mmCIF file of C-alpha atoms in Angstrom:
data_model
loop_
_atom_site.group_PDB
_atom_site.id
_atom_site.type_symbol
_atom_site.label_atom_id
_atom_site.label_comp_id
_atom_site.label_asym_id
_atom_site.label_seq_id
_atom_site.Cartn_x
_atom_site.Cartn_y
_atom_site.Cartn_z
ATOM 1 C CA MET A 69 187.661 33.807 -120.087
ATOM 2 C CA ALA A 70 183.778 32.699 -119.807
ATOM 3 C CA ALA A 71 184.383 29.307 -119.210
ATOM 4 C CA LEU A 72 187.183 30.045 -116.374
ATOM 5 C CA ARG A 73 184.725 32.339 -114.965
ATOM 6 C CA GLU A 74 182.050 29.869 -114.477
ATOM 7 C CA GLN A 75 184.080 27.653 -113.012
ATOM 8 C CA ARG A 76 184.738 30.261 -109.876
ATOM 9 C CA ARG A 77 181.249 31.311 -109.085
ATOM 10 C CA VAL A 78 180.491 29.965 -105.793
ATOM 11 C CA SER A 79 177.605 29.863 -103.477
ATOM 12 C CA GLU A 80 176.615 32.682 -100.768
ATOM 13 C CA GLU A 81 177.820 29.566 -98.402
ATOM 14 C CA GLN A 82 181.187 29.449 -100.335
ATOM 15 C CA PHE A 83 181.875 32.950 -100.330
ATOM 16 C CA ILE A 84 181.358 33.528 -96.120
ATOM 17 C CA ARG A 85 183.790 30.532 -95.966
ATOM 18 C CA MET A 86 186.189 31.883 -98.388
ATOM 19 C CA ALA A 87 186.394 35.478 -97.010
ATOM 20 C CA SER A 88 186.504 34.232 -93.455
ATOM 21 C CA GLU A 89 190.028 33.071 -94.324
ATOM 22 C CA PRO A 90 193.486 34.582 -93.983
ATOM 23 C CA GLY A 91 194.523 36.477 -97.223
ATOM 24 C CA THR A 92 191.585 36.756 -98.828
ATOM 25 C CA VAL A 93 190.359 39.900 -100.261
ATOM 26 C CA VAL A 94 186.326 40.703 -100.569
ATOM 27 C CA PHE A 95 186.251 43.150 -103.694
ATOM 28 C CA ASP A 96 183.538 46.080 -104.801
ATOM 29 C CA ALA A 97 183.924 47.451 -108.100
ATOM 30 C CA ARG A 98 180.699 49.426 -107.904
ATOM 31 C CA SER A 99 180.217 53.054 -107.587
ATOM 32 C CA ASP A 100 182.092 55.331 -104.783
ATOM 33 C CA GLU A 101 177.869 56.473 -103.877
ATOM 34 C CA LYS A 102 176.817 52.793 -103.887
ATOM 35 C CA TYR A 103 179.019 51.217 -102.374
ATOM 36 C CA ARG A 104 179.038 53.711 -99.253
ATOM 37 C CA TRP A 105 174.811 53.267 -98.919
ATOM 38 C CA LEU A 106 175.681 49.637 -99.011
ATOM 39 C CA GLN A 107 178.309 46.416 -99.043
ATOM 40 C CA VAL A 108 179.657 42.916 -97.788
ATOM 41 C CA ARG A 109 180.912 43.840 -94.578
ATOM 42 C CA GLY A 110 184.886 44.561 -94.777
ATOM 43 C CA ALA A 111 184.552 44.762 -98.254
ATOM 44 C CA LYS A 112 187.905 47.215 -99.892
ATOM 45 C CA HIS A 113 186.406 48.822 -102.458
ATOM 46 C CA LEU A 114 187.927 50.829 -106.008
ATOM 47 C CA SER A 115 185.134 52.105 -108.636
ATOM 48 C CA LEU A 116 186.088 50.308 -111.912
ATOM 49 C CA PRO A 117 186.343 53.495 -113.562
ATOM 50 C CA ASP A 118 189.625 54.307 -111.210
ATOM 51 C CA VAL A 119 191.234 51.006 -111.572
ATOM 52 C CA THR A 120 194.948 51.238 -112.705
ATOM 53 C CA ALA A 121 197.633 48.424 -111.771
ATOM 54 C CA ALA A 122 199.014 51.475 -109.129
ATOM 55 C CA GLU A 123 195.114 51.566 -107.591
ATOM 56 C CA LEU A 124 194.659 47.943 -107.660
ATOM 57 C CA GLN A 125 197.947 47.908 -105.322
ATOM 58 C CA LYS A 126 197.225 49.829 -102.549
ATOM 59 C CA VAL A 127 194.259 47.621 -102.132
ATOM 60 C CA ILE A 128 195.272 44.538 -102.711
ATOM 61 C CA PRO A 129 198.799 44.578 -102.671
ATOM 62 C CA SER A 130 199.140 40.865 -103.119
ATOM 63 C CA LYS A 131 198.397 39.342 -106.698
ATOM 64 C CA ALA A 132 198.826 36.219 -105.068
ATOM 65 C CA SER A 133 195.994 36.942 -102.876
ATOM 66 C CA ARG A 134 192.611 35.036 -103.370
ATOM 67 C CA VAL A 135 189.808 37.953 -104.134
ATOM 68 C CA LEU A 136 186.086 37.527 -104.173
ATOM 69 C CA ILE A 137 184.015 40.668 -106.149
ATOM 70 C CA TYR A 138 180.313 40.680 -105.928
ATOM 71 C CA CYS A 139 178.008 43.211 -107.937
ATOM 72 C CA ASN A 140 174.608 44.941 -108.599
ATOM 73 C CA ASN A 141 173.344 41.464 -109.920
ATOM 74 C CA ASN A 142 174.212 39.237 -106.679
ATOM 75 C CA PHE A 143 171.703 40.737 -104.817
ATOM 76 C CA GLU A 144 167.525 41.969 -104.727
ATOM 77 C CA ASN A 145 164.945 43.900 -103.425
ATOM 78 C CA GLU A 146 167.629 46.698 -102.625
ATOM 79 C CA LEU A 147 167.643 49.102 -105.960
ATOM 80 C CA LYS A 148 168.980 51.892 -104.570
ATOM 81 C CA ALA A 149 172.477 50.229 -103.487
ATOM 82 C CA PHE A 150 172.135 47.056 -105.615
ATOM 83 C CA PRO A 151 170.212 48.319 -109.119
ATOM 84 C CA ALA A 152 170.349 45.173 -111.683
ATOM 85 C CA LYS A 153 171.652 44.775 -114.789
ATOM 86 C CA ALA A 154 171.331 43.337 -118.014
ATOM 87 C CA ASP A 155 173.373 39.860 -117.277
ATOM 88 C CA ARG A 156 175.420 40.495 -120.260
ATOM 89 C CA ALA A 157 176.363 44.151 -118.495
ATOM 90 C CA SER A 158 176.971 42.442 -115.383
ATOM 91 C CA LEU A 159 179.615 44.333 -113.286
ATOM 92 C CA ASN A 160 181.358 41.132 -112.255
ATOM 93 C CA ILE A 161 182.319 40.450 -116.150
ATOM 94 C CA TYR A 162 184.269 43.256 -115.947
ATOM 95 C CA THR A 163 185.378 43.291 -112.605
ATOM 96 C CA PHE A 164 186.377 39.585 -113.365
ATOM 97 C CA ASN A 165 187.714 40.657 -116.804
ATOM 98 C CA THR A 166 189.713 43.391 -115.351
ATOM 99 C CA LEU A 167 191.709 42.062 -112.527
ATOM 100 C CA TYR A 168 192.357 38.906 -114.652
ATOM 101 C CA SER A 169 194.329 41.123 -116.482
ATOM 102 C CA TYR A 170 196.388 43.166 -114.085
ATOM 103 C CA GLY A 171 197.603 39.638 -113.234
ATOM 104 C CA TYR A 172 195.379 38.922 -110.267
ATOM 105 C CA THR A 173 194.257 35.436 -111.260
ATOM 106 C CA ASN A 174 192.718 33.847 -108.323
ATOM 107 C CA VAL A 175 188.932 35.627 -108.591
ATOM 108 C CA TYR A 176 186.210 34.116 -107.668
ATOM 109 C CA GLU A 177 182.603 35.312 -107.598
ATOM 110 C CA LEU A 178 179.571 35.365 -105.738
ATOM 111 C CA GLY A 179 177.281 32.948 -108.269
ATOM 112 C CA PRO A 180 173.308 33.262 -106.763
ATOM 113 C CA LEU A 181 170.642 36.232 -107.029
ATOM 114 C CA ILE A 182 170.396 36.461 -103.272
ATOM 115 C CA ASP A 183 167.558 38.683 -101.100
ATOM 116 C CA ILE A 184 169.048 41.007 -99.529
ATOM 117 C CA LYS A 185 166.504 40.843 -96.665
ATOM 118 C CA LYS A 186 167.192 36.995 -96.356
ATOM 119 C CA ALA A 187 171.056 37.276 -97.307
ATOM 120 C CA LYS A 188 173.375 35.330 -94.497
ATOM 121 C CA LEU A 189 176.359 37.654 -95.772
ATOM 122 C CA GLU A 190 176.567 40.601 -93.604
ATOM 123 C CA PHE A 191 176.328 44.580 -94.825
ATOM 124 C CA GLU A 192 177.496 47.714 -94.026
ATOM 125 C CA GLY A 193 177.424 51.345 -94.958
ATOM 126 C CA THR A 194 174.697 54.332 -94.608
ATOM 127 C CA ASP A 195 171.419 52.554 -95.301
ATOM 128 C CA ALA A 196 172.644 49.055 -93.944
ATOM 129 C CA VAL A 197 169.978 47.275 -91.455
ATOM 130 C CA ARG A 198 170.867 45.866 -88.429
ATOM 131 C CA LYS A 199 169.692 42.310 -88.487
#
């Protein structure tokens, strides 16, 4: 699974392009609180501990959908909403594996560490700073 995950890591530019294509779901599995504070604009949310087949179906109805994921370890300079974790404990690892286990096999992951103040991605939430 690690080799597949590595092949599915995309740049910020690829993530933005893919997110704009029909049928693509941007998925955030962080806690409800962190998601409310700040998330990639348009991201669907389900906290990882709440994932079940039925709950995933509500957020990502088709297992054929392309799913883009991101987590705390993709962003720096925003410790409240995106606190860094040890690389081996990255939420993306668990999210990728969980989605795959539930049959969502068209999953891609934002790869780089991005300074949130320089990000090209757009954010929304209670703590979003408007550009």
